[in-house]
Amino acid sequence: MNTLTTPPVAPLLQRLYADAAQSSQRLAQLVGHLSREERVRLMSDPRGDYRAFYARAKDIHMPISPSTGELLYMLARGNGARHIVEFGTSFGLSTIYLAAALRDNGGGQVIGTELEPAKAAHARANLAAVGLAELVEIRQGDALETLARDLPATIDVVLLDGHKPLYAPVLALLAARLHAGSYLIADNADASPEYLARVRAPDSGYLSVPFAGEVELTMKL
Ligand SMILES: C[S@@+](CC[C@H](N)C(=O)[O-])C[C@H]1O[C@@H](n2cnc3c(N)ncnc32)[C@H](O)[C@@H]1O
């Protein structure tokens, strides 16, 4: 028995992934008229107007894949995580995986961050619906501001899943709190070359590999 694969979490995840499949059609409408190059530029330009883009995408879930969710759960269980930080909460699917791991580890806190107020409200409601709200604080606002204060002394797991060009600046806010054995999981990190250069550098203090074609998986040495 574990929190992830049993009710009420398992059926809620199933429903939220069905909702996400619907909303992904609206994402296609939002960016469908753009060429591939324009889409890559939109998602990877550090000077791009990401707040405007994510405001237009406020109804669209864009979750991590279920396999990435299970990977998050495994890593957080495996290193006995108590303190987790998530950049990019959206409707809270990834947050549910992380909070389920904390519940099964015996407690702790996920600090999530989300630009869009409506999405932060959806995420809070989803977590409350499955009894995980007490394990999560969702900070509404830009992660560059919300993660610049009031963090735990140590952080065991970090999920990076917000605007890709901000992965490196967000890591800079958190790095001093990571310890040997902390994990960073960065979704679609190919759009963040600065981040990849940082964690893959030979003298970086991290071991980092692209994993399953979806995430960059990094461990603090
Ligand atoms: C790919 S979605 C996250 C999906 C979520 N991790 C999940 O698996 O359900 C990216 C989210 O990051 C949010 N976001 C983007 N840039 C942000 C920033 N600078 N600060 C906080 N949230 C941000 C967007 O509004 C969007 O909801």
mmCIF file of C-alpha atoms and ligand atoms in Angstrom:
data_model
loop_
_atom_site.group_PDB
_atom_site.id
_atom_site.type_symbol
_atom_site.label_atom_id
_atom_site.label_comp_id
_atom_site.label_asym_id
_atom_site.label_seq_id
_atom_site.Cartn_x
_atom_site.Cartn_y
_atom_site.Cartn_z
ATOM 1 C CA MET A 1 0.000 0.000 0.000
ATOM 2 C CA ASN A 2 1.232 3.488 -0.782
ATOM 3 C CA THR A 3 -0.373 6.893 -1.223
ATOM 4 C CA LEU A 4 0.369 7.165 -4.941
ATOM 5 C CA THR A 5 -1.268 4.035 -6.279
ATOM 6 C CA THR A 6 -4.335 3.863 -4.042
ATOM 7 C CA PRO A 7 -7.526 5.978 -3.662
ATOM 8 C CA PRO A 8 -8.067 8.864 -3.402
ATOM 9 C CA VAL A 9 -4.814 9.893 -5.157
ATOM 10 C CA ALA A 10 -4.770 7.344 -8.004
ATOM 11 C CA PRO A 11 -8.294 8.159 -9.330
ATOM 12 C CA LEU A 12 -7.692 11.920 -9.019
ATOM 13 C CA LEU A 13 -4.485 11.648 -11.067
ATOM 14 C CA GLN A 14 -6.384 9.657 -13.681
ATOM 15 C CA ARG A 15 -9.072 12.353 -13.898
ATOM 16 C CA LEU A 16 -6.544 15.201 -14.016
ATOM 17 C CA TYR A 17 -4.591 13.524 -16.841
ATOM 18 C CA ALA A 18 -7.869 13.170 -18.779
ATOM 19 C CA ASP A 19 -8.535 16.902 -18.214
ATOM 20 C CA ALA A 20 -4.949 17.665 -19.293
ATOM 21 C CA ALA A 21 -5.416 15.743 -22.531
ATOM 22 C CA GLN A 22 -8.410 17.980 -23.291
ATOM 23 C CA SER A 23 -6.624 21.206 -22.413
ATOM 24 C CA SER A 24 -3.574 20.260 -24.495
ATOM 25 C CA GLN A 25 -5.756 20.845 -27.554
ATOM 26 C CA ARG A 26 -6.014 24.504 -26.506
ATOM 27 C CA LEU A 27 -2.221 24.648 -26.276
ATOM 28 C CA ALA A 28 -2.090 23.536 -29.899
ATOM 29 C CA GLN A 29 -4.432 26.449 -30.753
ATOM 30 C CA LEU A 30 -2.244 28.853 -28.774
ATOM 31 C CA VAL A 31 1.042 27.976 -30.460
ATOM 32 C CA GLY A 32 -0.171 26.063 -33.540
ATOM 33 C CA HIS A 33 0.222 29.056 -35.857
ATOM 34 C CA LEU A 34 3.885 29.449 -34.896
ATOM 35 C CA SER A 35 6.700 27.782 -36.815
ATOM 36 C CA ARG A 36 8.867 25.261 -34.945
ATOM 37 C CA GLU A 37 11.640 27.882 -34.679
ATOM 38 C CA GLU A 38 9.223 30.472 -33.289
ATOM 39 C CA ARG A 39 7.946 27.961 -30.722
ATOM 40 C CA VAL A 40 11.473 27.079 -29.609
ATOM 41 C CA ARG A 41 12.289 30.801 -29.358
ATOM 42 C CA LEU A 42 9.135 31.456 -27.305
ATOM 43 C CA MET A 43 10.037 28.741 -24.820
ATOM 44 C CA SER A 44 13.778 29.367 -24.671
ATOM 45 C CA ASP A 45 14.304 33.116 -25.080
ATOM 46 C CA PRO A 46 15.407 34.483 -21.690
ATOM 47 C CA ARG A 47 14.168 37.939 -22.713
ATOM 48 C CA GLY A 48 10.793 36.633 -23.964
ATOM 49 C CA ASP A 49 7.529 37.817 -22.390
ATOM 50 C CA TYR A 50 6.870 34.592 -20.522
ATOM 51 C CA ARG A 51 4.318 36.174 -18.140
ATOM 52 C CA ALA A 52 2.065 37.091 -21.077
ATOM 53 C CA PHE A 53 2.408 33.617 -22.583
ATOM 54 C CA TYR A 54 1.575 31.802 -19.345
ATOM 55 C CA ALA A 55 -1.358 34.171 -18.703
ATOM 56 C CA ARG A 56 -2.814 33.076 -22.065
ATOM 57 C CA ALA A 57 -2.153 29.441 -21.053
ATOM 58 C CA LYS A 58 -3.889 29.769 -17.680
ATOM 59 C CA ASP A 59 -6.418 26.995 -18.453
ATOM 60 C CA ILE A 60 -3.854 24.566 -19.822
ATOM 61 C CA HIS A 61 -2.370 21.919 -17.521
ATOM 62 C CA MET A 62 0.900 21.005 -19.363
ATOM 63 C CA PRO A 63 1.748 18.324 -16.773
ATOM 64 C CA ILE A 64 4.817 16.144 -16.481
ATOM 65 C CA SER A 65 4.233 12.667 -17.896
ATOM 66 C CA PRO A 66 2.945 9.957 -15.537
ATOM 67 C CA SER A 67 6.350 8.206 -15.819
ATOM 68 C CA THR A 68 8.134 11.385 -14.753
ATOM 69 C CA GLY A 69 5.650 11.643 -11.883
ATOM 70 C CA GLU A 70 6.508 8.116 -10.778
ATOM 71 C CA LEU A 71 10.203 8.949 -11.098
ATOM 72 C CA LEU A 72 9.687 11.956 -8.792
ATOM 73 C CA TYR A 73 7.894 9.745 -6.285
ATOM 74 C CA MET A 74 10.677 7.130 -6.404
ATOM 75 C CA LEU A 75 13.506 9.642 -6.020
ATOM 76 C CA ALA A 76 11.807 11.424 -3.129
ATOM 77 C CA ARG A 77 11.067 8.103 -1.407
ATOM 78 C CA GLY A 78 14.593 6.858 -2.158
ATOM 79 C CA ASN A 79 16.426 9.745 -0.526
ATOM 80 C CA GLY A 80 13.891 10.055 2.296
ATOM 81 C CA ALA A 81 12.946 13.584 1.223
ATOM 82 C CA ARG A 82 11.391 15.950 3.760
ATOM 83 C CA HIS A 83 11.907 19.258 1.931
ATOM 84 C CA ILE A 84 10.995 19.639 -1.737
ATOM 85 C CA VAL A 85 10.842 22.704 -3.994
ATOM 86 C CA GLU A 86 8.860 22.809 -7.222
ATOM 87 C CA PHE A 87 9.229 25.521 -9.886
ATOM 88 C CA GLY A 88 6.019 25.493 -11.990
ATOM 89 C CA THR A 89 3.013 23.965 -10.197
ATOM 90 C CA SER A 90 0.201 24.535 -12.717
ATOM 91 C CA PHE A 91 -2.830 22.427 -11.617
ATOM 92 C CA GLY A 92 -0.665 20.468 -9.180
ATOM 93 C CA LEU A 93 -0.206 17.091 -10.878
ATOM 94 C CA SER A 94 3.532 16.967 -10.194
ATOM 95 C CA THR A 95 2.868 18.379 -6.719
ATOM 96 C CA ILE A 96 0.587 15.433 -5.972
ATOM 97 C CA TYR A 97 3.375 12.934 -6.801
ATOM 98 C CA LEU A 98 5.815 14.849 -4.602
ATOM 99 C CA ALA A 99 3.396 15.287 -1.690
ATOM 100 C CA ALA A 100 2.443 11.592 -1.875
ATOM 101 C CA ALA A 101 6.124 10.717 -1.443
ATOM 102 C CA LEU A 102 6.381 13.017 1.593
ATOM 103 C CA ARG A 103 3.268 11.444 3.121
ATOM 104 C CA ASP A 104 4.832 7.977 2.690
ATOM 105 C CA ASN A 105 8.161 9.237 4.068
ATOM 106 C CA GLY A 106 6.383 10.301 7.251
ATOM 107 C CA GLY A 107 5.902 14.046 6.561
ATOM 108 C CA GLY A 108 7.596 17.154 5.229
ATOM 109 C CA GLN A 109 6.815 20.064 2.937
ATOM 110 C CA VAL A 110 6.641 20.794 -0.761
ATOM 111 C CA ILE A 111 7.039 24.474 -1.629
ATOM 112 C CA GLY A 112 5.409 24.950 -5.020
ATOM 113 C CA THR A 113 5.446 28.124 -7.117
ATOM 114 C CA GLU A 114 2.963 29.241 -9.744
ATOM 115 C CA LEU A 115 2.600 32.510 -11.663
ATOM 116 C CA GLU A 116 -1.101 32.201 -12.421
ATOM 117 C CA PRO A 117 -3.524 32.782 -9.510
ATOM 118 C CA ALA A 118 -6.253 30.573 -11.027
ATOM 119 C CA LYS A 119 -3.836 27.680 -11.472
ATOM 120 C CA ALA A 120 -2.528 28.052 -7.910
ATOM 121 C CA ALA A 121 -6.146 27.883 -6.684
ATOM 122 C CA HIS A 122 -6.835 24.746 -8.758
ATOM 123 C CA ALA A 123 -3.675 23.118 -7.402
ATOM 124 C CA ARG A 124 -4.620 23.902 -3.799
ATOM 125 C CA ALA A 125 -8.106 22.466 -4.356
ATOM 126 C CA ASN A 126 -6.720 19.293 -5.959
ATOM 127 C CA LEU A 127 -4.316 18.723 -3.080
ATOM 128 C CA ALA A 128 -7.043 19.354 -0.521
ATOM 129 C CA ALA A 129 -9.356 16.906 -2.322
ATOM 130 C CA VAL A 130 -6.924 14.059 -1.628
ATOM 131 C CA GLY A 131 -5.871 15.098 1.871
ATOM 132 C CA LEU A 132 -2.367 16.284 0.914
ATOM 133 C CA ALA A 133 -2.828 20.046 1.418
ATOM 134 C CA GLU A 134 -1.100 20.109 4.804
ATOM 135 C CA LEU A 135 2.117 18.930 3.125
ATOM 136 C CA VAL A 136 2.191 21.709 0.528
ATOM 137 C CA GLU A 137 2.663 25.483 0.435
ATOM 138 C CA ILE A 138 1.940 26.983 -2.966
ATOM 139 C CA ARG A 139 3.502 30.405 -3.446
ATOM 140 C CA GLN A 140 1.662 32.374 -6.080
ATOM 141 C CA GLY A 141 3.912 34.705 -8.071
ATOM 142 C CA ASP A 142 7.132 34.660 -10.056
ATOM 143 C CA ALA A 143 9.529 32.014 -8.728
ATOM 144 C CA LEU A 144 12.401 34.485 -9.045
ATOM 145 C CA GLU A 145 10.693 36.372 -6.210
ATOM 146 C CA THR A 146 8.811 33.640 -4.314
ATOM 147 C CA LEU A 147 11.882 31.386 -4.032
ATOM 148 C CA ALA A 148 14.189 34.227 -3.029
ATOM 149 C CA ARG A 149 13.008 34.003 0.620
ATOM 150 C CA ASP A 150 11.891 31.670 3.416
ATOM 151 C CA LEU A 151 13.355 28.404 2.238
ATOM 152 C CA PRO A 152 14.241 25.402 4.414
ATOM 153 C CA ALA A 153 17.898 25.033 5.438
ATOM 154 C CA THR A 154 18.227 21.912 3.283
ATOM 155 C CA ILE A 155 16.374 20.839 0.148
ATOM 156 C CA ASP A 156 16.236 17.154 -0.804
ATOM 157 C CA VAL A 157 14.446 17.251 -4.171
ATOM 158 C CA VAL A 158 13.865 20.042 -6.719
ATOM 159 C CA LEU A 159 11.516 19.854 -9.703
ATOM 160 C CA LEU A 160 12.157 22.467 -12.400
ATOM 161 C CA ASP A 161 9.111 22.739 -14.686
ATOM 162 C CA GLY A 162 8.383 26.464 -15.158
ATOM 163 C CA HIS A 163 9.723 28.781 -17.881
ATOM 164 C CA LYS A 164 12.794 26.959 -19.203
ATOM 165 C CA PRO A 165 15.263 29.888 -19.439
ATOM 166 C CA LEU A 166 14.743 30.458 -15.709
ATOM 167 C CA TYR A 167 16.061 27.019 -14.689
ATOM 168 C CA ALA A 168 19.600 28.363 -14.127
ATOM 169 C CA PRO A 169 18.521 31.467 -12.138
ATOM 170 C CA VAL A 170 16.154 29.338 -10.038
ATOM 171 C CA LEU A 171 18.946 26.826 -9.381
ATOM 172 C CA ALA A 172 21.117 29.736 -8.240
ATOM 173 C CA LEU A 173 18.482 30.590 -5.607
ATOM 174 C CA LEU A 174 18.437 27.024 -4.273
ATOM 175 C CA ALA A 175 21.950 25.659 -4.792
ATOM 176 C CA ALA A 176 23.408 26.513 -1.379
ATOM 177 C CA ARG A 177 20.679 24.433 0.304
ATOM 178 C CA LEU A 178 21.288 21.232 -1.662
ATOM 179 C CA HIS A 179 23.282 18.444 -0.005
ATOM 180 C CA ALA A 180 25.056 15.323 -1.222
ATOM 181 C CA GLY A 181 22.277 13.097 -2.521
ATOM 182 C CA SER A 182 19.803 15.890 -3.314
ATOM 183 C CA TYR A 183 18.105 15.449 -6.681
ATOM 184 C CA LEU A 184 17.221 17.987 -9.355
ATOM 185 C CA ILE A 185 14.730 16.894 -12.002
ATOM 186 C CA ALA A 186 14.442 19.372 -14.884
ATOM 187 C CA ASP A 187 11.622 18.724 -17.369
ATOM 188 C CA ASN A 188 12.380 19.401 -21.047
ATOM 189 C CA ALA A 189 15.734 20.898 -20.101
ATOM 190 C CA ASP A 190 16.912 20.918 -23.717
ATOM 191 C CA ALA A 191 15.291 24.353 -23.925
ATOM 192 C CA SER A 192 17.612 25.522 -21.163
ATOM 193 C CA PRO A 193 21.214 25.258 -22.424
ATOM 194 C CA GLU A 194 22.541 27.525 -19.683
ATOM 195 C CA TYR A 195 21.141 25.149 -17.037
ATOM 196 C CA LEU A 196 22.539 22.066 -18.799
ATOM 197 C CA ALA A 197 25.977 23.685 -19.065
ATOM 198 C CA ARG A 198 25.867 24.458 -15.340
ATOM 199 C CA VAL A 199 24.934 20.969 -14.085
ATOM 200 C CA ARG A 200 26.953 19.016 -16.676
ATOM 201 C CA ALA A 201 30.243 20.899 -16.238
ATOM 202 C CA PRO A 202 32.951 18.484 -15.029
ATOM 203 C CA ASP A 203 33.677 20.595 -11.940
ATOM 204 C CA SER A 204 30.033 21.449 -11.238
ATOM 205 C CA GLY A 205 29.646 19.350 -8.092
ATOM 206 C CA TYR A 206 26.768 17.503 -9.756
ATOM 207 C CA LEU A 207 26.348 14.273 -11.668
ATOM 208 C CA SER A 208 23.837 14.824 -14.445
ATOM 209 C CA VAL A 209 22.295 12.705 -17.193
ATOM 210 C CA PRO A 210 19.507 13.150 -19.738
ATOM 211 C CA PHE A 211 16.898 10.579 -18.730
ATOM 212 C CA ALA A 212 14.131 8.840 -20.673
ATOM 213 C CA GLY A 213 14.062 11.579 -23.314
ATOM 214 C CA GLU A 214 12.087 13.785 -20.938
ATOM 215 C CA VAL A 215 14.113 15.109 -18.046
ATOM 216 C CA GLU A 216 17.636 16.037 -17.020
ATOM 217 C CA LEU A 217 18.286 14.051 -13.844
ATOM 218 C CA THR A 218 20.940 15.535 -11.613
ATOM 219 C CA MET A 219 22.357 14.521 -8.242
ATOM 220 C CA LYS A 220 24.388 16.780 -5.978
ATOM 221 C CA LEU A 221 27.701 15.071 -5.188
HETATM 222 C C1 LIG B 1 4.724 22.949 -17.638
HETATM 223 S S1 LIG B 1 3.676 23.761 -16.515
HETATM 224 C C2 LIG B 1 3.950 22.933 -14.982
HETATM 225 C C3 LIG B 1 3.247 21.613 -14.883
HETATM 226 C C4 LIG B 1 3.286 20.983 -13.509
HETATM 227 N N1 LIG B 1 4.650 20.849 -13.008
HETATM 228 C C5 LIG B 1 2.630 19.628 -13.555
HETATM 229 O O1 LIG B 1 3.333 18.634 -13.766
HETATM 230 O O2 LIG B 1 1.404 19.575 -13.440
HETATM 231 C C6 LIG B 1 4.591 25.247 -16.250
HETATM 232 C C7 LIG B 1 3.940 26.157 -15.235
HETATM 233 O O3 LIG B 1 4.938 27.041 -14.754
HETATM 234 C C8 LIG B 1 4.337 28.294 -14.522
HETATM 235 N N2 LIG B 1 5.427 29.268 -14.569
HETATM 236 C C9 LIG B 1 6.164 29.632 -15.660
HETATM 237 N N3 LIG B 1 7.102 30.531 -15.323
HETATM 238 C C10 LIG B 1 6.955 30.754 -13.985
HETATM 239 C C11 LIG B 1 7.626 31.595 -13.055
HETATM 240 N N4 LIG B 1 8.610 32.414 -13.445
HETATM 241 N N5 LIG B 1 7.259 31.524 -11.762
HETATM 242 C C12 LIG B 1 6.260 30.708 -11.360
HETATM 243 N N6 LIG B 1 5.570 29.897 -12.208
HETATM 244 C C13 LIG B 1 5.912 29.923 -13.500
HETATM 245 C C14 LIG B 1 3.327 28.432 -15.651
HETATM 246 O O4 LIG B 1 2.286 29.360 -15.338
HETATM 247 C C15 LIG B 1 2.826 27.002 -15.814
HETATM 248 O O5 LIG B 1 1.639 26.777 -15.090
#
